[in-house]
Amino acid sequence: MSGGVKAWGPAALAGILALGIYARTLAPTISWAHASGDGGDLITAVYTGGVPHPTGYPTYLLLGSVLTALLPGDPAYRLNLMSAMAAAGAVLLLAQTVIQLSTRLGSGAGAAQVAGLTAGLALAFSPVLWSQAVVAEVYTLHALFFAALLRLAASPGASPFLMGAIWGVGLGNHLTLLLALPLILLATMRAREPTRPGVWPGLRLGSGLALGLAVYLILPLRASAGPVINWGDAHTLAGLGWLVSGQLYHGYMFSLPLAHWPARLSAWAGLLGAQLTWIGLAVGLFGLARLAQRERGLALASSASVGLVSLFALGYNTTDSYILLLPAFVVLALWAGFGWANALAGLWPRGGGQARRLPLQAAAALGLALPLGLLLSGYSAADVSRDRAAAEFAQGVLAAAPPRAVLVSHSDLYSFVLWYEHYVRGARPDIAIVDADLLDYPWYAEALIRHEPGLILSGQQSIHTPDRPICQIAADGRLDCLPAATRR
């Protein structure tokens, strides 16, 4: 068997097993589970040719548009499945990185393969990645791009142009991929060639990055068509800048009150231990120590990326900021895999020797027990295969609405699932949906009037219509309807 097949075989097995489990636990339709409240906005934007909330996520839109045309099932299910496929891809790449790195640094092919399979499956069934693999969100795709950059950074001969292109396209999915900069710098420095100027790898990186960032051009193209979901109206330079910069969310960055930092740090440490278990974390720290001895540059670059990701997530003042730690968990799995490969290497028979077969088998079984334990302990928490709460909520609200009603939502959570049922599934074409919190933005008011010309907005505070009932959606989902024009 060739070395390439030996490297990819266990990695592919890890990815396939992960995808199989994700498919069994996948949400059947739109979901609020696992902090996926933004999913309705993303799904609706994909299907209607629209532009979702900042930062616009053009890479997600592009891939989502392609895959939804190819995959079967409920519209939301298709994008849930895309999340599962991206997570499985991240698992595959991580496992392959462990195998290649461990083999290159002397652990031996057999030990490296077992360690790669173990690390890949441990990452697959880590609680945060698994939770994001079964709902429609951008984070497993983010993990996939980070795993790809980590794979290239671990390869001394990696192409700076390819690194830049993947980085650029990945930034089109989530801007926190900027925090992979230490890995980018490592790969660029390694690519210096004695026969060419030192600036040459940087130019290749920059050209690849520019090509990858071209994915952002789809945002003004989509916005110029005047879609119903058109955050920022990005066909103007000002609108595009507002959208791509994430200006709407700048107030969350590094705004966590100092009094909350001890609790957040404690939660961060707990999350690190929970992803691969405390045993996996200990093996990961051992792996980092061994990596620092064998390949100091990669150890420093990966540690720096973990530090940057952790600092950003710790300071981001939202309840779901823990999901931003996913790239750090990918690196932790790499360290754990490398540590396990080093531990197995001392037991692996060399030159046909059989003396250590029993302890080797025991060590390999112990390692594979870690992902099995994560699978069994985390299955019920991750499983959303019967979750229809969000869809049933939206369907109930739409069914209760009087004919030609204007439904006024005061929650993104409600607005997004209603958008999905109304604009994607075509439910209740006679009604209009208004997100009251977005009326302060001119781009939203303009899009609303364009698609619902019978509505009259008085300034940015009132909705009027001469002949349609206006229904406020209460916090519990009940409708409070008035037949005449009413205040927002």
Short mmCIF file of C-alpha atoms in Angstrom, two decimals:
data_model
loop_
_atom_site.label_atom_id
_atom_site.label_comp_id
_atom_site.label_asym_id
_atom_site.label_seq_id
_atom_site.Cartn_x
_atom_site.Cartn_y
_atom_site.Cartn_z
CA MET A 1 0.00 0.00 0.00
CA SER A 2 1.42 3.40 -0.93
CA GLY A 3 2.26 6.01 1.67
CA GLY A 4 -0.40 8.34 0.33
CA VAL A 5 -3.15 5.74 0.71
CA LYS A 6 -1.89 4.87 4.19
CA ALA A 7 -2.08 8.55 5.14
CA TRP A 8 -5.51 9.21 3.66
CA GLY A 9 -7.17 5.88 4.53
CA PRO A 10 -7.59 6.38 8.30
CA ALA A 11 -8.38 10.07 7.74
CA ALA A 12 -11.12 9.21 5.26
CA LEU A 13 -12.47 6.61 7.68
CA ALA A 14 -12.67 9.24 10.42
CA GLY A 15 -14.50 11.63 8.11
CA ILE A 16 -16.96 8.99 6.90
CA LEU A 17 -17.76 7.79 10.42
CA ALA A 18 -18.25 11.38 11.55
CA LEU A 19 -20.58 12.15 8.64
CA GLY A 20 -22.61 9.03 9.38
CA ILE A 21 -23.17 10.04 13.00
CA TYR A 22 -23.92 13.63 12.03
CA ALA A 23 -26.51 12.44 9.51
CA ARG A 24 -28.29 10.42 12.21
CA THR A 25 -28.42 13.37 14.60
CA LEU A 26 -29.12 16.09 12.01
CA ALA A 27 -31.99 18.54 12.46
CA PRO A 28 -34.75 17.66 9.96
CA THR A 29 -35.60 21.28 9.21
CA ILE A 30 -34.93 24.77 10.52
CA SER A 31 -33.82 24.76 14.15
CA TRP A 32 -33.10 26.97 17.13
CA ALA A 33 -30.95 24.30 18.76
CA HIS A 34 -27.29 24.78 19.62
CA ALA A 35 -27.38 28.60 19.30
CA SER A 36 -28.44 28.40 15.65
CA GLY A 37 -30.97 31.23 15.77
CA ASP A 38 -29.34 32.98 12.80
CA GLY A 39 -29.90 29.93 10.62
CA GLY A 40 -33.24 31.15 9.28
CA ASP A 41 -31.64 34.33 7.96
CA LEU A 42 -28.80 32.40 6.30
CA ILE A 43 -31.10 29.82 4.74
CA THR A 44 -33.52 32.43 3.45
CA ALA A 45 -30.69 34.47 1.93
CA VAL A 46 -29.29 31.39 0.16
CA TYR A 47 -32.64 30.45 -1.38
CA THR A 48 -33.87 33.94 -2.30
CA GLY A 49 -30.62 35.31 -3.70
CA GLY A 50 -30.41 37.65 -0.74
CA VAL A 51 -27.70 38.99 1.55
CA PRO A 52 -27.77 37.88 5.21
CA HIS A 53 -26.72 39.71 8.36
CA PRO A 54 -23.15 41.05 8.68
CA THR A 55 -20.62 40.12 7.56
CA GLY A 56 -22.60 38.84 4.60
CA TYR A 57 -20.92 35.39 4.47
CA PRO A 58 -20.41 35.26 0.68
CA THR A 59 -18.56 31.94 0.78
CA TYR A 60 -21.43 30.34 2.69
CA LEU A 61 -23.89 31.79 0.19
CA LEU A 62 -21.91 30.49 -2.77
CA LEU A 63 -21.40 26.97 -1.44
CA GLY A 64 -24.94 26.85 -0.08
CA SER A 65 -26.42 27.80 -3.44
CA VAL A 66 -24.47 25.03 -5.17
CA LEU A 67 -25.12 22.29 -2.63
CA THR A 68 -28.81 23.03 -2.15
CA ALA A 69 -29.25 22.51 -5.88
CA LEU A 70 -27.69 19.05 -5.54
CA LEU A 71 -28.88 17.75 -2.17
CA PRO A 72 -32.31 16.27 -1.41
CA GLY A 73 -34.86 17.05 1.28
CA ASP A 74 -36.36 19.98 3.13
CA PRO A 75 -34.66 23.29 2.15
CA ALA A 76 -33.28 23.84 5.65
CA TYR A 77 -32.24 20.19 5.91
CA ARG A 78 -29.97 20.64 2.90
CA LEU A 79 -28.01 23.40 4.64
CA ASN A 80 -27.97 21.39 7.86
CA LEU A 81 -26.38 18.64 5.78
CA MET A 82 -23.85 21.13 4.41
CA SER A 83 -22.80 21.85 8.00
CA ALA A 84 -22.36 18.11 8.58
CA MET A 85 -20.28 17.73 5.42
CA ALA A 86 -18.05 20.67 6.38
CA ALA A 87 -17.50 19.26 9.88
CA ALA A 88 -16.65 15.84 8.44
CA GLY A 89 -14.21 17.55 6.07
CA ALA A 90 -12.53 19.28 9.01
CA VAL A 91 -12.25 15.92 10.78
CA LEU A 92 -10.69 14.31 7.70
CA LEU A 93 -8.14 17.10 7.26
CA LEU A 94 -7.22 17.10 10.94
CA ALA A 95 -6.68 13.35 10.97
CA GLN A 96 -4.58 13.53 7.81
CA THR A 97 -2.50 16.36 9.27
CA VAL A 98 -1.77 14.29 12.38
CA ILE A 99 -0.73 11.31 10.25
CA GLN A 100 1.53 13.28 7.92
CA LEU A 101 3.11 15.38 10.67
CA SER A 102 3.71 12.42 13.00
CA THR A 103 5.16 10.29 10.20
CA ARG A 104 7.44 13.09 9.02
CA LEU A 105 8.72 13.69 12.54
CA GLY A 106 9.59 10.05 13.15
CA SER A 107 6.66 8.42 14.94
CA GLY A 108 6.32 5.68 12.34
CA ALA A 109 3.46 5.11 9.92
CA GLY A 110 1.52 2.65 12.07
CA ALA A 111 1.54 4.79 15.20
CA ALA A 112 0.72 7.87 13.16
CA GLN A 113 -2.29 6.22 11.52
CA VAL A 114 -3.80 5.07 14.81
CA ALA A 115 -3.16 8.48 16.35
CA GLY A 116 -4.67 10.27 13.34
CA LEU A 117 -7.83 8.16 13.47
CA THR A 118 -8.11 8.72 17.22
CA ALA A 119 -7.61 12.48 16.99
CA GLY A 120 -10.00 12.82 14.06
CA LEU A 121 -12.80 10.93 15.79
CA ALA A 122 -12.19 12.77 19.06
CA LEU A 123 -12.60 16.08 17.24
CA ALA A 124 -15.67 14.73 15.41
CA PHE A 125 -17.49 13.94 18.63
CA SER A 126 -16.26 16.92 20.63
CA PRO A 127 -19.38 18.70 21.94
CA VAL A 128 -19.04 22.07 20.21
CA LEU A 129 -18.14 20.81 16.72
CA TRP A 130 -20.85 18.14 16.88
CA SER A 131 -23.44 20.70 17.97
CA GLN A 132 -22.67 22.90 14.97
CA ALA A 133 -22.55 19.96 12.54
CA VAL A 134 -26.28 19.27 12.85
CA VAL A 135 -27.73 22.76 12.25
CA ALA A 136 -27.46 25.43 9.58
CA GLU A 137 -24.67 27.77 10.65
CA VAL A 138 -21.31 29.04 9.38
CA TYR A 139 -19.07 27.55 12.05
CA THR A 140 -18.27 24.08 10.74
CA LEU A 141 -17.26 25.65 7.44
CA HIS A 142 -15.06 27.97 9.51
CA ALA A 143 -13.50 24.91 11.18
CA LEU A 144 -12.93 23.33 7.76
CA PHE A 145 -11.03 26.34 6.42
CA PHE A 146 -8.96 26.55 9.61
CA ALA A 147 -8.14 22.84 9.38
CA ALA A 148 -7.04 23.36 5.77
CA LEU A 149 -4.72 26.21 6.79
CA LEU A 150 -3.35 24.11 9.64
CA ARG A 151 -2.70 21.27 7.19
CA LEU A 152 -0.71 23.57 4.91
CA ALA A 153 1.18 25.16 7.81
CA ALA A 154 2.28 21.68 8.91
CA SER A 155 3.71 20.98 5.44
CA PRO A 156 7.12 22.60 4.77
CA GLY A 157 6.53 22.65 1.01
CA ALA A 158 3.09 24.28 1.09
CA SER A 159 2.33 26.81 -1.64
CA PRO A 160 1.93 30.40 -0.37
CA PHE A 161 -0.46 31.08 -3.26
CA LEU A 162 -2.71 28.19 -2.22
CA MET A 163 -2.47 29.26 1.42
CA GLY A 164 -3.52 32.79 0.49
CA ALA A 165 -6.39 31.61 -1.71
CA ILE A 166 -7.82 29.34 1.00
CA TRP A 167 -7.40 32.10 3.57
CA GLY A 168 -9.23 34.59 1.35
CA VAL A 169 -12.14 32.28 0.57
CA GLY A 170 -12.29 31.30 4.25
CA LEU A 171 -12.46 34.96 5.28
CA GLY A 172 -15.53 35.12 3.05
CA ASN A 173 -17.15 32.69 5.47
CA HIS A 174 -15.99 34.15 8.80
CA LEU A 175 -13.67 37.08 9.43
CA THR A 176 -12.20 35.53 12.58
CA LEU A 177 -10.12 33.39 10.24
CA LEU A 178 -7.83 36.43 10.44
CA LEU A 179 -6.69 34.87 13.71
CA ALA A 180 -4.95 32.14 11.70
CA LEU A 181 -2.33 34.77 10.82
CA PRO A 182 0.49 33.04 12.79
CA LEU A 183 0.00 29.90 10.68
CA ILE A 184 0.02 32.00 7.50
CA LEU A 185 3.26 33.70 8.51
CA LEU A 186 4.88 30.35 9.31
CA ALA A 187 4.03 28.92 5.90
CA THR A 188 5.21 32.07 4.13
CA MET A 189 8.54 32.12 5.94
CA ARG A 190 9.11 28.45 5.14
CA ALA A 191 8.54 29.13 1.45
CA ARG A 192 11.54 31.42 1.07
CA GLU A 193 13.87 30.18 -1.64
CA PRO A 194 17.60 30.98 -1.81
CA THR A 195 17.43 31.73 -5.54
CA ARG A 196 14.59 34.27 -5.25
CA PRO A 197 14.10 37.47 -3.26
CA GLY A 198 12.62 37.08 0.20
CA VAL A 199 9.60 39.09 -0.84
CA TRP A 200 8.55 36.51 -3.44
CA PRO A 201 6.57 34.18 -1.09
CA GLY A 202 4.75 37.21 0.26
CA LEU A 203 3.74 38.25 -3.24
CA ARG A 204 2.43 34.77 -3.97
CA LEU A 205 0.52 34.78 -0.70
CA GLY A 206 -0.93 38.20 -1.49
CA SER A 207 -2.00 37.22 -4.98
CA GLY A 208 -3.73 34.11 -3.65
CA LEU A 209 -5.40 36.14 -0.93
CA ALA A 210 -6.68 38.69 -3.44
CA LEU A 211 -8.12 35.91 -5.58
CA GLY A 212 -9.83 34.32 -2.59
CA LEU A 213 -11.29 37.61 -1.37
CA ALA A 214 -12.92 38.08 -4.77
CA VAL A 215 -15.74 35.97 -3.35
CA TYR A 216 -16.99 39.19 -1.72
CA LEU A 217 -17.98 40.47 -5.16
CA ILE A 218 -21.12 38.36 -5.01
CA LEU A 219 -22.51 40.58 -2.24
CA PRO A 220 -22.98 43.74 -4.34
CA LEU A 221 -24.17 41.59 -7.23
CA ARG A 222 -26.87 40.02 -5.08
CA ALA A 223 -27.78 43.30 -3.43
CA SER A 224 -28.19 45.09 -6.76
CA ALA A 225 -31.07 42.75 -7.64
CA GLY A 226 -33.09 44.14 -4.72
CA PRO A 227 -33.77 40.88 -2.86
CA VAL A 228 -36.19 40.77 0.04
CA ILE A 229 -33.34 39.87 2.45
CA ASN A 230 -30.79 42.59 1.76
CA TRP A 231 -28.84 43.58 4.86
CA GLY A 232 -26.94 46.82 4.35
CA ASP A 233 -27.96 47.19 0.69
CA ALA A 234 -24.40 46.27 -0.26
CA HIS A 235 -24.58 47.45 -3.88
CA THR A 236 -23.30 50.83 -2.59
CA LEU A 237 -19.77 51.25 -1.26
CA ALA A 238 -21.06 52.54 2.08
CA GLY A 239 -23.48 49.66 2.41
CA LEU A 240 -20.84 47.10 1.50
CA GLY A 241 -18.42 48.57 4.03
CA TRP A 242 -21.07 48.52 6.78
CA LEU A 243 -21.93 44.91 6.00
CA VAL A 244 -18.46 43.42 5.55
CA SER A 245 -16.92 45.23 8.52
CA GLY A 246 -19.55 43.82 10.86
CA GLN A 247 -20.12 47.31 12.25
CA LEU A 248 -23.41 46.18 13.76
CA TYR A 249 -21.51 43.91 16.15
CA HIS A 250 -18.46 46.02 16.98
CA GLY A 251 -19.93 46.82 20.37
CA TYR A 252 -19.60 43.18 21.42
CA MET A 253 -15.85 42.98 20.82
CA PHE A 254 -13.72 43.10 23.97
CA SER A 255 -16.67 44.57 25.85
CA LEU A 256 -17.01 41.87 28.49
CA PRO A 257 -17.00 43.63 31.89
CA LEU A 258 -13.90 42.93 33.95
CA ALA A 259 -16.05 41.50 36.72
CA HIS A 260 -17.15 38.71 34.37
CA TRP A 261 -13.68 37.67 33.24
CA PRO A 262 -13.01 35.17 36.07
CA ALA A 263 -16.22 33.29 35.27
CA ARG A 264 -15.52 33.43 31.54
CA LEU A 265 -11.96 32.13 32.06
CA SER A 266 -13.28 29.30 34.19
CA ALA A 267 -15.80 28.42 31.48
CA TRP A 268 -13.02 28.55 28.85
CA ALA A 269 -10.91 26.08 30.81
CA GLY A 270 -13.91 23.84 31.29
CA LEU A 271 -14.68 23.91 27.58
CA LEU A 272 -11.11 22.92 26.70
CA GLY A 273 -11.38 19.95 29.02
CA ALA A 274 -14.83 18.98 27.78
CA GLN A 275 -13.96 18.82 24.07
CA LEU A 276 -11.48 15.93 24.19
CA THR A 277 -11.95 15.04 27.88
CA TRP A 278 -9.35 15.96 30.46
CA ILE A 279 -7.30 12.94 29.39
CA GLY A 280 -7.30 14.22 25.83
CA LEU A 281 -6.31 17.68 27.03
CA ALA A 282 -3.38 16.22 29.00
CA VAL A 283 -2.25 14.23 25.95
CA GLY A 284 -2.59 17.42 23.91
CA LEU A 285 -0.31 19.36 26.23
CA PHE A 286 2.18 16.50 26.07
CA GLY A 287 1.92 16.62 22.29
CA LEU A 288 2.55 20.37 22.28
CA ALA A 289 5.66 19.86 24.41
CA ARG A 290 6.94 17.20 22.01
CA LEU A 291 6.09 19.38 19.01
CA ALA A 292 8.07 22.25 20.53
CA GLN A 293 11.10 19.94 20.67
CA ARG A 294 10.72 18.65 17.11
CA GLU A 295 9.21 21.55 15.17
CA ARG A 296 9.37 24.73 17.20
CA GLY A 297 7.89 26.99 14.50
CA LEU A 298 4.65 25.02 14.20
CA ALA A 299 4.35 24.74 17.96
CA LEU A 300 4.69 28.51 18.36
CA ALA A 301 2.39 29.37 15.43
CA SER A 302 -0.36 26.99 16.51
CA SER A 303 -0.10 28.18 20.12
CA ALA A 304 -0.29 31.80 18.99
CA SER A 305 -3.43 31.08 16.97
CA VAL A 306 -5.02 29.34 19.94
CA GLY A 307 -4.15 32.34 22.09
CA LEU A 308 -5.61 34.85 19.63
CA VAL A 309 -8.79 32.83 19.12
CA SER A 310 -9.23 32.38 22.86
CA LEU A 311 -8.65 36.05 23.63
CA PHE A 312 -11.18 37.13 21.02
CA ALA A 313 -13.81 34.63 22.18
CA LEU A 314 -13.26 35.48 25.84
CA GLY A 315 -13.74 39.19 25.24
CA TYR A 316 -16.72 38.87 22.88
CA ASN A 317 -19.69 39.77 25.03
CA THR A 318 -22.37 37.36 23.84
CA THR A 319 -23.73 34.15 25.32
CA ASP A 320 -22.69 32.06 22.31
CA SER A 321 -19.11 33.32 21.96
CA TYR A 322 -17.85 29.88 22.99
CA ILE A 323 -18.54 28.69 19.43
CA LEU A 324 -15.78 31.02 18.24
CA LEU A 325 -13.33 28.69 20.01
CA LEU A 326 -13.77 25.98 17.37
CA PRO A 327 -10.40 26.67 15.67
CA ALA A 328 -8.68 26.32 19.05
CA PHE A 329 -10.31 22.91 19.47
CA VAL A 330 -9.02 21.86 16.04
CA VAL A 331 -5.47 22.76 17.14
CA LEU A 332 -5.96 20.95 20.44
CA ALA A 333 -6.94 17.82 18.50
CA LEU A 334 -3.74 18.15 16.44
CA TRP A 335 -1.64 18.38 19.58
CA ALA A 336 -3.43 15.41 21.12
CA GLY A 337 -2.96 13.34 17.98
CA PHE A 338 0.74 14.17 17.83
CA GLY A 339 1.12 13.36 21.52
CA TRP A 340 -0.63 10.04 21.08
CA ALA A 341 1.53 9.18 18.06
CA ASN A 342 4.65 9.84 20.13
CA ALA A 343 3.35 7.65 22.95
CA LEU A 344 2.49 4.82 20.56
CA ALA A 345 5.79 5.09 18.70
CA GLY A 346 7.69 3.64 21.63
CA LEU A 347 5.47 0.56 21.60
CA TRP A 348 5.08 0.03 17.87
CA PRO A 349 7.00 -3.04 16.62
CA ARG A 350 9.79 -2.10 14.24
CA GLY A 351 11.53 -4.40 11.84
CA GLY A 352 8.99 -7.18 12.34
CA GLY A 353 9.39 -7.34 16.12
CA GLN A 354 6.41 -8.71 18.08
CA ALA A 355 7.52 -8.27 21.68
CA ARG A 356 5.41 -5.20 22.33
CA ARG A 357 2.26 -6.27 20.50
CA LEU A 358 0.10 -6.66 23.63
CA PRO A 359 0.94 -3.28 25.22
CA LEU A 360 0.60 -1.66 21.80
CA GLN A 361 -2.87 -3.10 21.30
CA ALA A 362 -3.86 -1.98 24.78
CA ALA A 363 -2.57 1.54 24.16
CA ALA A 364 -4.32 1.78 20.80
CA ALA A 365 -7.58 0.53 22.30
CA LEU A 366 -7.28 3.03 25.14
CA GLY A 367 -6.80 5.83 22.64
CA LEU A 368 -9.81 4.84 20.54
CA ALA A 369 -11.89 4.56 23.71
CA LEU A 370 -11.62 8.33 24.06
CA PRO A 371 -13.71 9.22 20.97
CA LEU A 372 -16.05 6.32 21.74
CA GLY A 373 -16.65 7.77 25.18
CA LEU A 374 -17.31 11.19 23.67
CA LEU A 375 -19.75 9.62 21.20
CA LEU A 376 -21.73 7.77 23.84
CA SER A 377 -21.76 10.56 26.41
CA GLY A 378 -22.59 13.33 23.95
CA TYR A 379 -25.11 11.65 21.67
CA SER A 380 -28.30 12.68 23.43
CA ALA A 381 -27.21 16.30 23.85
CA ALA A 382 -26.17 16.67 20.21
CA ASP A 383 -29.11 14.78 18.71
CA VAL A 384 -31.70 17.13 17.17
CA SER A 385 -33.12 14.64 14.69
CA ARG A 386 -36.62 15.12 16.13
CA ASP A 387 -36.40 18.86 16.69
CA ARG A 388 -39.20 20.70 14.91
CA ALA A 389 -39.84 23.38 17.53
CA ALA A 390 -38.77 26.34 15.39
CA ALA A 391 -40.70 25.18 12.32
CA GLU A 392 -43.80 24.41 14.37
CA PHE A 393 -43.62 27.84 15.99
CA ALA A 394 -43.50 29.60 12.63
CA GLN A 395 -46.21 27.40 11.16
CA GLY A 396 -48.43 28.05 14.17
CA VAL A 397 -48.01 31.82 13.94
CA LEU A 398 -48.73 31.84 10.22
CA ALA A 399 -51.76 29.59 10.62
CA ALA A 400 -53.21 31.89 13.30
CA ALA A 401 -52.69 35.08 11.30
CA PRO A 402 -55.83 36.60 9.74
CA PRO A 403 -55.95 37.03 5.95
CA ARG A 404 -53.52 39.62 4.55
CA ALA A 405 -52.13 40.32 8.02
CA VAL A 406 -48.98 42.32 8.69
CA LEU A 407 -47.02 40.37 11.31
CA VAL A 408 -44.72 42.53 13.42
CA SER A 409 -41.89 40.65 15.12
CA HIS A 410 -39.75 42.08 17.91
CA SER A 411 -37.23 39.23 17.91
CA ASP A 412 -34.68 38.11 15.32
CA LEU A 413 -35.31 34.57 16.51
CA TYR A 414 -38.94 34.83 15.44
CA SER A 415 -38.35 36.93 12.33
CA PHE A 416 -35.83 34.53 10.82
CA VAL A 417 -37.96 31.38 11.13
CA LEU A 418 -40.97 33.27 9.78
CA TRP A 419 -38.86 34.47 6.84
CA TYR A 420 -37.93 30.86 6.14
CA GLU A 421 -41.50 29.55 6.19
CA HIS A 422 -42.84 32.51 4.23
CA TYR A 423 -40.13 33.27 1.65
CA VAL A 424 -38.51 29.84 1.20
CA ARG A 425 -41.38 27.42 1.75
CA GLY A 426 -43.97 29.79 0.33
CA ALA A 427 -46.35 29.65 3.30
CA ARG A 428 -49.03 32.32 3.52
CA PRO A 429 -48.12 34.49 0.51
CA ASP A 430 -50.91 36.88 1.51
CA ILE A 431 -49.21 38.12 4.68
CA ALA A 432 -46.29 40.49 5.30
CA ILE A 433 -43.57 40.05 7.92
CA VAL A 434 -41.97 43.09 9.54
CA ASP A 435 -38.98 43.00 11.89
CA ALA A 436 -39.61 46.00 14.14
CA ASP A 437 -36.01 46.18 15.32
CA LEU A 438 -34.76 46.66 11.75
CA LEU A 439 -37.07 49.54 10.85
CA ASP A 440 -34.46 52.03 12.03
CA TYR A 441 -32.24 51.03 9.11
CA PRO A 442 -33.05 52.77 5.79
CA TRP A 443 -31.96 49.74 3.75
CA TYR A 444 -34.54 47.58 5.53
CA ALA A 445 -37.36 50.11 5.23
CA GLU A 446 -36.64 50.52 1.51
CA ALA A 447 -36.63 46.77 0.88
CA LEU A 448 -39.82 46.36 2.88
CA ILE A 449 -41.68 49.02 0.92
CA ARG A 450 -40.36 47.62 -2.36
CA HIS A 451 -41.71 44.15 -1.61
CA GLU A 452 -44.81 45.27 0.31
CA PRO A 453 -45.88 48.47 -1.48
CA GLY A 454 -49.12 48.76 0.50
CA LEU A 455 -47.28 49.47 3.75
CA ILE A 456 -46.79 53.05 4.90
CA LEU A 457 -43.90 53.87 7.22
CA SER A 458 -44.22 57.09 9.21
CA GLY A 459 -40.64 58.11 9.81
CA GLN A 460 -39.06 55.06 11.39
CA GLN A 461 -41.47 54.56 14.24
CA SER A 462 -44.86 53.56 12.84
CA ILE A 463 -46.39 51.11 10.39
CA HIS A 464 -49.67 51.99 8.73
CA THR A 465 -51.85 50.23 6.22
CA PRO A 466 -55.36 51.28 5.23
CA ASP A 467 -56.92 47.86 4.81
CA ARG A 468 -54.79 45.17 6.48
CA PRO A 469 -54.81 43.94 10.08
CA ILE A 470 -51.57 44.50 11.97
CA CYS A 471 -50.57 41.75 14.41
CA GLN A 472 -47.89 42.09 17.06
CA ILE A 473 -46.14 38.80 17.86
CA ALA A 474 -45.88 38.46 21.64
CA ALA A 475 -42.93 36.84 23.38
CA ASP A 476 -44.89 33.60 23.77
CA GLY A 477 -45.85 33.57 20.09
CA ARG A 478 -49.43 34.76 20.53
CA LEU A 479 -50.80 37.33 18.08
CA ASP A 480 -52.28 40.63 19.21
CA CYS A 481 -54.12 41.86 16.13
CA LEU A 482 -55.76 45.21 15.45
CA PRO A 483 -57.73 45.85 12.28
CA ALA A 484 -56.55 49.43 11.85
CA ALA A 485 -53.14 51.11 11.54
CA THR A 486 -51.19 50.92 14.74
CA ARG A 487 -47.99 52.05 16.32
CA ARG A 488 -44.95 49.83 15.89
#
